[in-house]
Coordinates of C-alpha atoms and ligand atoms in Angstrom, one line a residue:
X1215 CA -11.4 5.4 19.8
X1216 CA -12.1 8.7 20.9
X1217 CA -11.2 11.6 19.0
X1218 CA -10.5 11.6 15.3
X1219 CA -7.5 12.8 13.1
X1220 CA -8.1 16.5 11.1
X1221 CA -10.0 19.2 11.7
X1222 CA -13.2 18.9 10.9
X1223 CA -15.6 19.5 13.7
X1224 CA -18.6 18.0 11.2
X1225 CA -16.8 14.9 12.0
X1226 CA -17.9 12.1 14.0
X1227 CA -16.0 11.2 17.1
X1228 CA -17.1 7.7 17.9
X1229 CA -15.6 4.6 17.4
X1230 CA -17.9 4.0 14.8
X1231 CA -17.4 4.9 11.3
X1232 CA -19.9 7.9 10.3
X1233 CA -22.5 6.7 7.3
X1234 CA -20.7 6.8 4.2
X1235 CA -17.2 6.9 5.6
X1236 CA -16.2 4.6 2.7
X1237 CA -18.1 5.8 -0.1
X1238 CA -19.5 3.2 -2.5
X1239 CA -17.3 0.7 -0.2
X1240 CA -19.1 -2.3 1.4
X1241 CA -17.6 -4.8 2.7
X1242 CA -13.4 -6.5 3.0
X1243 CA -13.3 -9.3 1.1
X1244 CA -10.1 -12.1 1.3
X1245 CA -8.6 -12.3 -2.3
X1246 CA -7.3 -16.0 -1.0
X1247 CA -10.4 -17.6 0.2
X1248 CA -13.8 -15.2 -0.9
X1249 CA -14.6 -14.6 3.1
X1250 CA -16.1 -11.6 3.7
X1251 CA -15.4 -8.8 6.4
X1252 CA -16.7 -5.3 7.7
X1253 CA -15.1 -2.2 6.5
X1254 CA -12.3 -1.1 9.5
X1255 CA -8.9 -1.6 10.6
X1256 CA -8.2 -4.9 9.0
X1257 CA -5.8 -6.1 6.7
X1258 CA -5.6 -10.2 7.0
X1259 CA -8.7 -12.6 6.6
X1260 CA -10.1 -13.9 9.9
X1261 CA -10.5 -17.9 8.3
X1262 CA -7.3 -18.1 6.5
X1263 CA -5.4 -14.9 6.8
X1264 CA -5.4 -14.1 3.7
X1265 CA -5.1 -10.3 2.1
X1266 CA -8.4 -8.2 2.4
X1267 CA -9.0 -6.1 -0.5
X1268 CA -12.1 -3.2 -0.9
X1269 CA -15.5 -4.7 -2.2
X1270 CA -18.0 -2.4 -3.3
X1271 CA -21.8 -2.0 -3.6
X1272 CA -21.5 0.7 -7.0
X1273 CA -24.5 2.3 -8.3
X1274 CA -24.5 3.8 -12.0
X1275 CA -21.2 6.0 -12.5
X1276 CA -21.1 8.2 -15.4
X1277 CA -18.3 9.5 -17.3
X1278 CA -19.9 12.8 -17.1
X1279 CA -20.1 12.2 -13.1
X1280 CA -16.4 11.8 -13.0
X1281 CA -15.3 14.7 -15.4
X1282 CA -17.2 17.7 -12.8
X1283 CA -15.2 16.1 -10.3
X1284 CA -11.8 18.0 -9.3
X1285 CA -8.2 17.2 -11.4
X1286 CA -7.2 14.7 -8.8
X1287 CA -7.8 11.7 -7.8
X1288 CA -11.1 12.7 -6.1
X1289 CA -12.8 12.7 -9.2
X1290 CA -13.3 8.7 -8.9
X1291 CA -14.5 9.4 -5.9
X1292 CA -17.6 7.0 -6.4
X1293 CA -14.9 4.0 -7.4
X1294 CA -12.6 4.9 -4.1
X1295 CA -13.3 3.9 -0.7
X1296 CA -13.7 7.3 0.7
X1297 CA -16.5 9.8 1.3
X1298 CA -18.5 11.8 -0.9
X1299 CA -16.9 14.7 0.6
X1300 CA -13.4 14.3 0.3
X1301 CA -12.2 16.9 -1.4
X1302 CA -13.1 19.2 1.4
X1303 CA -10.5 17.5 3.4
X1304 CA -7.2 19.0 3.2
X1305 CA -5.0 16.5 1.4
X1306 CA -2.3 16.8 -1.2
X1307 CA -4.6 16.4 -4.1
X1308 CA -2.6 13.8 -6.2
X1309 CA -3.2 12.4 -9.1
X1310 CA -4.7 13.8 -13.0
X1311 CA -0.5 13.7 -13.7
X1312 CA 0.3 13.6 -17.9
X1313 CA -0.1 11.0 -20.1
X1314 CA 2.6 11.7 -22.8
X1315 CA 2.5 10.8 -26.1
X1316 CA 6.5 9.1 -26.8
X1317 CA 6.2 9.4 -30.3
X1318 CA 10.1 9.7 -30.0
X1319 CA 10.5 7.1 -27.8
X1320 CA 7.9 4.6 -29.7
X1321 CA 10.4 5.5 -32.7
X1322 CA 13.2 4.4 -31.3
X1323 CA 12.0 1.2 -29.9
X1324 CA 10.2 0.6 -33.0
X1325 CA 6.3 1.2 -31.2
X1326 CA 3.3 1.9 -32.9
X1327 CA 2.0 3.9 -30.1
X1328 CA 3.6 5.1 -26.5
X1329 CA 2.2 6.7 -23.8
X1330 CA 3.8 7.3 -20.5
X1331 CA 1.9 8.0 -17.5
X1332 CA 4.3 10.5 -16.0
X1333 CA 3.7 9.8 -12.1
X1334 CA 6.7 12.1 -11.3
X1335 CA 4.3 14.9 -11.6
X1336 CA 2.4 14.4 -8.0
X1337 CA 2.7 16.6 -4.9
X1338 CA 5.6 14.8 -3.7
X1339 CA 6.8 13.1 -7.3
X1340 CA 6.2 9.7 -6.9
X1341 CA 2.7 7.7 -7.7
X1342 CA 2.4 6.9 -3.5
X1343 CA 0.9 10.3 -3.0
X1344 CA -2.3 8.7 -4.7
X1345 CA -2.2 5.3 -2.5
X1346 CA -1.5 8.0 0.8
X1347 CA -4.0 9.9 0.3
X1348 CA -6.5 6.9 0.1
X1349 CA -5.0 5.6 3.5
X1350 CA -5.0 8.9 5.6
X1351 CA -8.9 9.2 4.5
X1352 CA -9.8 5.5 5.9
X1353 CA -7.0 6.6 9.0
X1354 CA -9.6 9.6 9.6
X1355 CA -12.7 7.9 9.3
X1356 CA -11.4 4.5 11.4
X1357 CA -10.4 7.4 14.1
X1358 CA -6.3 6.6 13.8
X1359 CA -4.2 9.2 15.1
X1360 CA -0.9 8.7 13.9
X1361 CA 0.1 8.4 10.1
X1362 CA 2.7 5.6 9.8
X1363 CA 4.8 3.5 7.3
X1364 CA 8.2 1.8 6.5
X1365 CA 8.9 2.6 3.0
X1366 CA 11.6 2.4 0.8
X1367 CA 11.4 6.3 0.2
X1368 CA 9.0 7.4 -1.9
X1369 CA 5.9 6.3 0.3
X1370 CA 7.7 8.1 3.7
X1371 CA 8.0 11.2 1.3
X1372 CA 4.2 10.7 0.7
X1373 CA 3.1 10.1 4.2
X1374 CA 5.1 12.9 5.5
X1375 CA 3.8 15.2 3.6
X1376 CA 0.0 14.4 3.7
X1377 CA 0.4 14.6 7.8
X1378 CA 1.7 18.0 7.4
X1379 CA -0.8 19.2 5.5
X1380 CA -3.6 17.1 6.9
X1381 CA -1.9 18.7 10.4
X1382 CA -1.5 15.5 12.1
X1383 CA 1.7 13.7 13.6
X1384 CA 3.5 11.5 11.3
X1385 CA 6.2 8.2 12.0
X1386 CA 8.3 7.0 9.1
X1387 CA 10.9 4.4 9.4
X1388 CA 13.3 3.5 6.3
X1389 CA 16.3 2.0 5.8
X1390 CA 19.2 3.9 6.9
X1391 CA 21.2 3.4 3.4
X1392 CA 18.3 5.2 1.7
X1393 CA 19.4 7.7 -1.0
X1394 CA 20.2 11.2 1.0
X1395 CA 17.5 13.0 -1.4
X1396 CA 14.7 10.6 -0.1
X1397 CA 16.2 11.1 3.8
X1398 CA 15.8 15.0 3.3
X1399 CA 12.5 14.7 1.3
X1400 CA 10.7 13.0 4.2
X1401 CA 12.2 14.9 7.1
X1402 CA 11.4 18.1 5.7
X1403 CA 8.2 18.0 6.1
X1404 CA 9.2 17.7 10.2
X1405 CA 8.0 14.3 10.5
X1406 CA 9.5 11.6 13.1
X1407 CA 12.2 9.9 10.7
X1408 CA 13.7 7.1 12.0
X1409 CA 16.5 5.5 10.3
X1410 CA 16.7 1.4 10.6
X1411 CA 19.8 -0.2 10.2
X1412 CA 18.7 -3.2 7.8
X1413 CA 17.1 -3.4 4.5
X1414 CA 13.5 -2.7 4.3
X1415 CA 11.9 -6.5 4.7
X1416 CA 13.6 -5.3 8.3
X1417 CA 11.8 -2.3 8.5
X1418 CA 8.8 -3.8 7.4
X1419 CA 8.8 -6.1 10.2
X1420 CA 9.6 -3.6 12.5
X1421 CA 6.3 -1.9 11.4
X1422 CA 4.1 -5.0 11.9
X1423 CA 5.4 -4.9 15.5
X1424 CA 4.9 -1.5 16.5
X1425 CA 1.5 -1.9 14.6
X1426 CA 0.4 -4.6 16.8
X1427 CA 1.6 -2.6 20.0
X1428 CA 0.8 0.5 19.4
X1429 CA -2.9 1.9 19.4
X1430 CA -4.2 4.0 16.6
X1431 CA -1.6 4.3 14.6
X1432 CA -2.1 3.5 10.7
X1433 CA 0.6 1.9 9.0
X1434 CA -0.7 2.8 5.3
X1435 CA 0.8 -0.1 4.0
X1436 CA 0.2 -2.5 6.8
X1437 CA -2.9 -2.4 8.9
X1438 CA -5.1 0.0 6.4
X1439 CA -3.1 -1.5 3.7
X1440 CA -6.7 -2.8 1.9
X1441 CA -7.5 1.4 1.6
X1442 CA -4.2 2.4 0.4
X1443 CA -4.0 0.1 -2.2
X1444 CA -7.4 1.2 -4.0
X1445 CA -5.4 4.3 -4.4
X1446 CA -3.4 2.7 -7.3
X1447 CA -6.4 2.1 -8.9
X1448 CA -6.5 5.7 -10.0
X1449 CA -3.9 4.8 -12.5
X1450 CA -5.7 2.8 -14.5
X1451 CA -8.5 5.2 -14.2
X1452 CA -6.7 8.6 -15.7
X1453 CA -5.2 6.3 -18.2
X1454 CA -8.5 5.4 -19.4
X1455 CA -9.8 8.8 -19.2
X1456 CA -7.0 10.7 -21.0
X1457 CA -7.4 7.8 -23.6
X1458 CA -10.3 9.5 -24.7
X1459 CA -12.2 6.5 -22.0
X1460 CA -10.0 3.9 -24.0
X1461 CA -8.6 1.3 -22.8
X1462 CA -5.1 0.8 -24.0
X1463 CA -3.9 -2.9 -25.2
X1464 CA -0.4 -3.4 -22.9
X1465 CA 0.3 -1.7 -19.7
X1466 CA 3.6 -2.1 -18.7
X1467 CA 4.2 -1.3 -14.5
X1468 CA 7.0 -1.2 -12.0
X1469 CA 6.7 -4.0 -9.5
X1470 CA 7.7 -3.7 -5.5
X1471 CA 5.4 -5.1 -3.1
X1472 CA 3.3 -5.2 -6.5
X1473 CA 0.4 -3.6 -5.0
X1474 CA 0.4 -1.0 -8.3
X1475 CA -0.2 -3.7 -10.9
X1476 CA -2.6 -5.7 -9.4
X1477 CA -4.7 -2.5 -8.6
X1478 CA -3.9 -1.1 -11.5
X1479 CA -5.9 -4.8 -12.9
X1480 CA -8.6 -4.3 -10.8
X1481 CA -9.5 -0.8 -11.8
X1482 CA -9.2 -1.9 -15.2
X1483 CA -12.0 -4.8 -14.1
X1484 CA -14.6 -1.9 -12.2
X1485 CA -14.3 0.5 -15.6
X1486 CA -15.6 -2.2 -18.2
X1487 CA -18.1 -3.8 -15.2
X1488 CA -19.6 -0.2 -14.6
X1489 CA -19.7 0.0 -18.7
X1490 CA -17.2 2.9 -18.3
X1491 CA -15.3 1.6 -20.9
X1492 CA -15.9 -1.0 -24.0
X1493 CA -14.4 -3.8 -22.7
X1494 CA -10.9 -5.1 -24.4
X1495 CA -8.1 -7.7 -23.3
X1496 CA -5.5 -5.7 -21.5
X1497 CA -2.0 -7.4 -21.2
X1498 CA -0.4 -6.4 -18.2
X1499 CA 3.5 -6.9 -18.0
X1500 CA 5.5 -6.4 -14.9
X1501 CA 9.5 -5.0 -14.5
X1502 CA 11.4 -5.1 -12.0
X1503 CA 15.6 -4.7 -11.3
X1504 CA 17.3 -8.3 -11.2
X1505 CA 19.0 -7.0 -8.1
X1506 CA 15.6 -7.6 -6.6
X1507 CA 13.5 -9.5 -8.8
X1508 CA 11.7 -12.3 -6.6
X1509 CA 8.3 -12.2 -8.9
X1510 CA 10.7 -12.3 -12.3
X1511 CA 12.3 -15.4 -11.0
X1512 CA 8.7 -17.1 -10.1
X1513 CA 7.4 -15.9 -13.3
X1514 CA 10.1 -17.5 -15.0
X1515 CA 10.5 -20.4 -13.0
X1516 CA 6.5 -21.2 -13.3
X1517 CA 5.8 -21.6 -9.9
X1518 CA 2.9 -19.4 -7.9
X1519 CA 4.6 -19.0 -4.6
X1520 CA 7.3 -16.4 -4.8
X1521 CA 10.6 -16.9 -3.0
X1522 CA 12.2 -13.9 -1.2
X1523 CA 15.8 -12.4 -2.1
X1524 CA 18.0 -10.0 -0.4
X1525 CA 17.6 -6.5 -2.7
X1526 CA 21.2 -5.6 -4.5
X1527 CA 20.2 -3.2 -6.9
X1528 CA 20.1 0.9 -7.6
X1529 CA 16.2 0.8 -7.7
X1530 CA 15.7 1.0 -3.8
X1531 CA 12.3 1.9 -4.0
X1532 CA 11.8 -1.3 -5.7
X1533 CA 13.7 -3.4 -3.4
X1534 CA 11.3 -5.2 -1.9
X1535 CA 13.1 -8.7 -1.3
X1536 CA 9.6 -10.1 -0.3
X1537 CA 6.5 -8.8 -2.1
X1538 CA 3.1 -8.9 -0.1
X1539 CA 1.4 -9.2 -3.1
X1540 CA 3.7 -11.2 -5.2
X1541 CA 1.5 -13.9 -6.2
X1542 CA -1.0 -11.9 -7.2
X1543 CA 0.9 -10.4 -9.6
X1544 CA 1.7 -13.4 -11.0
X1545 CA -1.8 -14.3 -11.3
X1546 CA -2.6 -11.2 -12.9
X1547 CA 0.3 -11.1 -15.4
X1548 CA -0.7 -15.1 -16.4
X1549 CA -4.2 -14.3 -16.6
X1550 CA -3.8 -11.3 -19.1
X1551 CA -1.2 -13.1 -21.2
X1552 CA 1.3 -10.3 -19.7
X1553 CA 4.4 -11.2 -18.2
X1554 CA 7.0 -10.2 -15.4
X1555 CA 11.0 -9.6 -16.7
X1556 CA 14.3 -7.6 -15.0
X1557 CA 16.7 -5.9 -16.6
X1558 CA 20.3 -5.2 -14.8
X1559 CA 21.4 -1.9 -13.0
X1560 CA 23.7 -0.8 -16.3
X1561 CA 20.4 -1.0 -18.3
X1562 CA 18.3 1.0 -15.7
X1563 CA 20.9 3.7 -15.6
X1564 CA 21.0 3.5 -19.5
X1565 CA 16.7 3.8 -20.0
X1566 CA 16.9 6.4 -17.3
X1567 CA 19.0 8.3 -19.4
X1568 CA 16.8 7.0 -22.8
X1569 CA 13.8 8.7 -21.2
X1570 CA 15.4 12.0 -20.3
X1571 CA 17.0 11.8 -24.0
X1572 CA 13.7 11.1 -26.0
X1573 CA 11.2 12.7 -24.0
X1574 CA 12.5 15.3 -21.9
X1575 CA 11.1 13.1 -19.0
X1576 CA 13.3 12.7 -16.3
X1577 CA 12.4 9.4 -14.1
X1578 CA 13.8 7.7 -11.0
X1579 CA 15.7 4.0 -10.8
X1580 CA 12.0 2.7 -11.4
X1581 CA 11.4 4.4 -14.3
X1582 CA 14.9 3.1 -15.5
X1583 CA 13.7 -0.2 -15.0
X1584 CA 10.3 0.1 -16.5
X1585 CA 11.2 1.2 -19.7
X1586 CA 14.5 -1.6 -19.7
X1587 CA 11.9 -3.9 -19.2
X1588 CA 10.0 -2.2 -22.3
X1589 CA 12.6 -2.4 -24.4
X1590 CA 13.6 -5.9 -23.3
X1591 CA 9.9 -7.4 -24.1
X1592 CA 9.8 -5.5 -27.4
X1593 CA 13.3 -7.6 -28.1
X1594 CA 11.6 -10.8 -26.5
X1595 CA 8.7 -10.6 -29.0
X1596 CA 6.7 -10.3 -25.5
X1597 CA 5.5 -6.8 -26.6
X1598 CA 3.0 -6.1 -29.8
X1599 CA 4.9 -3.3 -31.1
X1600 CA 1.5 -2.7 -33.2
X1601 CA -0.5 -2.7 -30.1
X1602 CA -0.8 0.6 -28.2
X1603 CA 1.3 0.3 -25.4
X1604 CA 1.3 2.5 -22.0
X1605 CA 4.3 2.3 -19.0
X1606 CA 4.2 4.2 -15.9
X1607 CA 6.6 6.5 -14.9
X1608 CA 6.5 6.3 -11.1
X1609 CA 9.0 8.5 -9.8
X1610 CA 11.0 11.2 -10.1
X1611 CA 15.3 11.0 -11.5
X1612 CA 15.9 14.2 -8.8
X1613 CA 15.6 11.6 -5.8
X1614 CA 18.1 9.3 -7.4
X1615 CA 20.6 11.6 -8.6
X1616 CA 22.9 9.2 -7.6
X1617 CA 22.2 6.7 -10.6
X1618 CA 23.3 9.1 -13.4
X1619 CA 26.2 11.3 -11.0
X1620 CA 28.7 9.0 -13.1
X1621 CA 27.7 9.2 -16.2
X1622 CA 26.3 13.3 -16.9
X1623 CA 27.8 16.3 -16.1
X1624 CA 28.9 19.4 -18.1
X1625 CA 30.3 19.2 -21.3
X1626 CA 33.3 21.2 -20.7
X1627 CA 33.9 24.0 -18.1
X1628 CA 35.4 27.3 -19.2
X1629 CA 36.2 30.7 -18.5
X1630 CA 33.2 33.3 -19.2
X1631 CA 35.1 33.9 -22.6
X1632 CA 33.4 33.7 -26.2
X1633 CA 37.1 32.7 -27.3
X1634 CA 37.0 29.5 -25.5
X1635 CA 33.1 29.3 -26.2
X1636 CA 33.8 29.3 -30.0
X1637 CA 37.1 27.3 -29.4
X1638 CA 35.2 24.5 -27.6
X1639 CA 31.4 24.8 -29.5
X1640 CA 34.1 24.5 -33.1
X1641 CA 35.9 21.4 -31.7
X1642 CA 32.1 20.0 -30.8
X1643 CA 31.1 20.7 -34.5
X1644 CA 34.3 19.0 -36.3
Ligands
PLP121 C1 6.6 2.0 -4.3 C2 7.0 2.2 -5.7 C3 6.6 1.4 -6.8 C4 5.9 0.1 -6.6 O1 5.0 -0.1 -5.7 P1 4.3 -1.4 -5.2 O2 2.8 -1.0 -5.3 O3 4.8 -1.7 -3.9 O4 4.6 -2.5 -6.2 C5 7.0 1.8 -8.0 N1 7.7 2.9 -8.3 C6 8.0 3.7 -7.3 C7 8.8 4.9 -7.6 C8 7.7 3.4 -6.0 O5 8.1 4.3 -5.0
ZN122 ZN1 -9.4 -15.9 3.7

C-alpha cells in the first residue's frame, strides 16, 4: 500500500495506519469466539472465522462533547472508529435526520407515544449514507483505493455518491431487476455500475470474489464490513439525543443483512456504559417482508441458526435471502425480550401509504414493512402500547415508486375549467 485515497496531503502514505486513524478504536474483536485482532482490513476471525466487530479503548465522553460537534454523524466522533479529524474530510455528512413525533400515527394504532426516525432525510435518502461514510474513512486510513459494494440499491446509491464527493473511483454491482429509480440514483453519480443477472446473495458472492482478487479495493460491506457497520450505531445515538439523552422503551427496525439492529444494540450498550444515558431495558423488535423473512422464520421456529430463502417480495432492499448477521439478531431480539415478525407485500404497500397518510412522511418498501410489523406486534400484544415506542424509517417512497404506481394517482383529470372544478369538487362533497 502506497498511496492513499482523498486529497489530503497531511495524510500518511504508508502502509501503516497513521496514529489515531481509528479514533477511540482499539482492537477487532470476533463476536463468535472473544479472539482478538489489530485494527485493518479484516472482516472474519483468524481461530474460527467468526465476524469481527470494533472494540474500543473510550475515555470520558460528555454530552456536552458531543453537542459542539457538527449536525452529522461526526458528532460521535469519540464512539466511531474514525479520526478526530473527520469532519475535515470531504464526505456526505449523513446523519442528525428528524425524529418525528406520530402523534397521528400513535392515534391510530392506539400508541401512547411514536417517534419515527425519518432516515429518508440523508444525502442520498436512505440510513446507508451513515454506515458509507464510516467505511470510506477506514478505506482511507487502511490506504484502499477503490470504493466497492453489491447492494440491493440503497447502499450502491450511498457508495456512489460518497466516491464522487470524496473524488475517488467507485464499483457497484446490483442486481439487474433493481427498481429503475435505484439504477439511475447510483449511476448518476458516474460511478462503474454493473448490473448482475441473479438476486443479490449472487452479487454478494460475486463481491467476495473480486474482493479476494482484487487489491485495494474496499467492499464496505465485505472486507471493511467491521467499520461500516459502527455506522449504524449512530441511530441509536441521535435517537437518544433528540430524546432529550433518553433512552426510549421499544425500537422497532428494518432487518436485511441485520447489521442496523444489532448496531443499533450495541450503541444502545456504549451510551449507558459511558453513563451517557440512565440505563433502562430496551426491547428491540425486528420486521421484515415474508417474501424474504429468513430471521422471522428462525425467530419463530426457535432455532439460532438461520436458514436462507430465495427473496420474493417488493422490499428489495430488504431481500437479503441470507443475512450475515442473522443470528445475531436473533440473539439480540431474545435477549431484549424483542422479537422478529413479517408482514405480506399488500400490507407494506398499505403502511406505506399509512405513513404518507398520517404523517406526511413518505417511506420506501422498508418503511412499509416496518411500520406493518408495528401494527402487527401492537395486534400481537408483542408491543406495550403504553411504552414509548420508536421505528426507523430507512428509506425513501421516491426510489420505489413502483409499490404505490397501482394504487395513487390523481383524483380526476379535467379541462382547466372552474365548471368541471365545481362539477367534480360538488360530486366529491355529496
Ligand atoms: C440496507 C437497508 C436496510 C437494512 O440493512 P441491514 O443493516 O443490512 O439489515 C434497511 N432499510 C433500507 C432502506 C436499507 O437500504
Ligand atoms: Zn472467532
Amino acid at each position: 500500500m502506497t498511496a492513499v485515497i482523498g486529497t489530503d496531503p497531511t495524510h500518511a502514505t504508508t502502509g501503516t495506519p497513521r496514529e489515531g486513524a481509528f479514533g477511540n478504536a482499539s482492537h477487532l474483536v470476533c463476536r463468535a469466539c472473544g479472539a482478538q485482532s489489530p485494527l485493518g482490513p479484516f472482516y472474519a476471525c483468524m481461530e474460527c472465522f467468526g465476524p469481527l466487530e470494533v472494540g474500543y479503548d473510550f475515555p470520558t465522553i460528555t454530552r456536552a462533547q458531543i453537542e459542539a460537534g457538527p449536525k452529522s454523524i461526526w458528532r460521535y466522533q469519540p464512539l466511531l472508529p474514525v479520526p478526530a479529524d473527520i469532519a475535515s474530510f470531504r464526505s456526505t455528512d449523513p446523519g442528525f435526520t428528524r425524529l418525528v413525533d406520530a402523534g397521528n400515527l400513535a392515534a391510530e394504532l392506539g400508541l401512547r407515544k411514536f417517534h419515527v426516525k425519518d432516515d429518508s432525510g440523508n444525502p442520498t435518502h436512505s440510513f446507508k449514507d451513515r454506515v458509507v461514510a464510516v467505511a470510506l474513512s477506514a478505506a482511507r486510513e487502511l490506504g484502499l483505493q477503490v470504493l466497492a459494494c453489491p447492494s440491493t440499491g440503497n447502499l450502491a446509491n450511498a457508495v456512489a455518491a460518497a466516491a464522487a464527493r470524496a473524488g475517488i473511483r467507485s464499483v457497484v454491482l446490483v442486481p439487474s431487476n433493481l427498481e429503475q429509480q435505484k439504477i439511475l440514483a447510483s449511476a448518476v453519480y458516474d460511478t462503474t455500475l454493473i448490473a448482475i443477472e441473479g438476486n443479490y446473495d449472487d452479487v454478494n458472492k460475486l463481491a467476495s470474489e473480486i474482493a479476494g482478487e482484487e487489491e485495494g479495493w474496499a467492499f464496505v460491506n465485505v472486507n471493511v464490513r467491521p467499520y461500516y457497520a459502527e455506522g449504524s450505531k449512530t441511530l441509536a445515538f441521535e435517537i437518544a439525543e433528540q430524546l432529550g439523552w433518553r433512552l426510549p422503551d421499544q425500537i422497532v427496525v428494518p432487518v436485511a443483512s441485520g447489521s442496523q439492529l444489532t448496531k443499533i444494540d450495541k450503541g444502545i450498550t456504549e451510551l449507558i456504559k459511558l453513563g451517557l444515558v440512565e440505563e433502562k431495558p430496551v426491547r428491540i423488535f425486528g420486521a421484515q417482508a415474508t417474501g424474504c423473512s429468513p430471521v422471522s422464520q428462525a425467530y419463530r421456529d426457535g432455532y439460532d441458526v438461520v436458514r436462507p430463502v430465495k427473496p420474493d417480495t417488493i422490499a428489495k432492499s430488504l431481500a437479503i435471502g441470507n443475512p450475515a448477521d442473522g443470528p445475531y439478531v436473533l440473539d439480540v431480539a431474545r435477549r431484549t425480550g424483542g422479537r422478529i415478525v413479517d408482514v405480506d407485500d399488500e400490507t407494506v404497500v398499505a403502511n406505506i401509504r399509512r405513513l404518507a397518510r398520517t404523517e406526511g412522511i413518505f417511506g420506501e418498501t422498508a418503511g412499509g414493512v416496518t411500520l406493518g410489523c408495528v401494527a402487527k406486534l401492537i395486534a400481537d400484544g408483542d408491543l406495550d402500547p403504553d411504552a414509548e415506542t420508536v421505528m426507523i424509517n430507512s428509506g425513501d417512497g421516491l426510489k420505489t415508486l413502483d409499490a404505490v404506481a397501482g394504487q395513487v394517482g390523481p383524483k380526476t383529470t379535467i379541462r382547466p375549467s372552474y365548471e368541471q372544478f365545481a362539477d367534480f369538487w360538488k360530486g366529491l362533497e355529496a
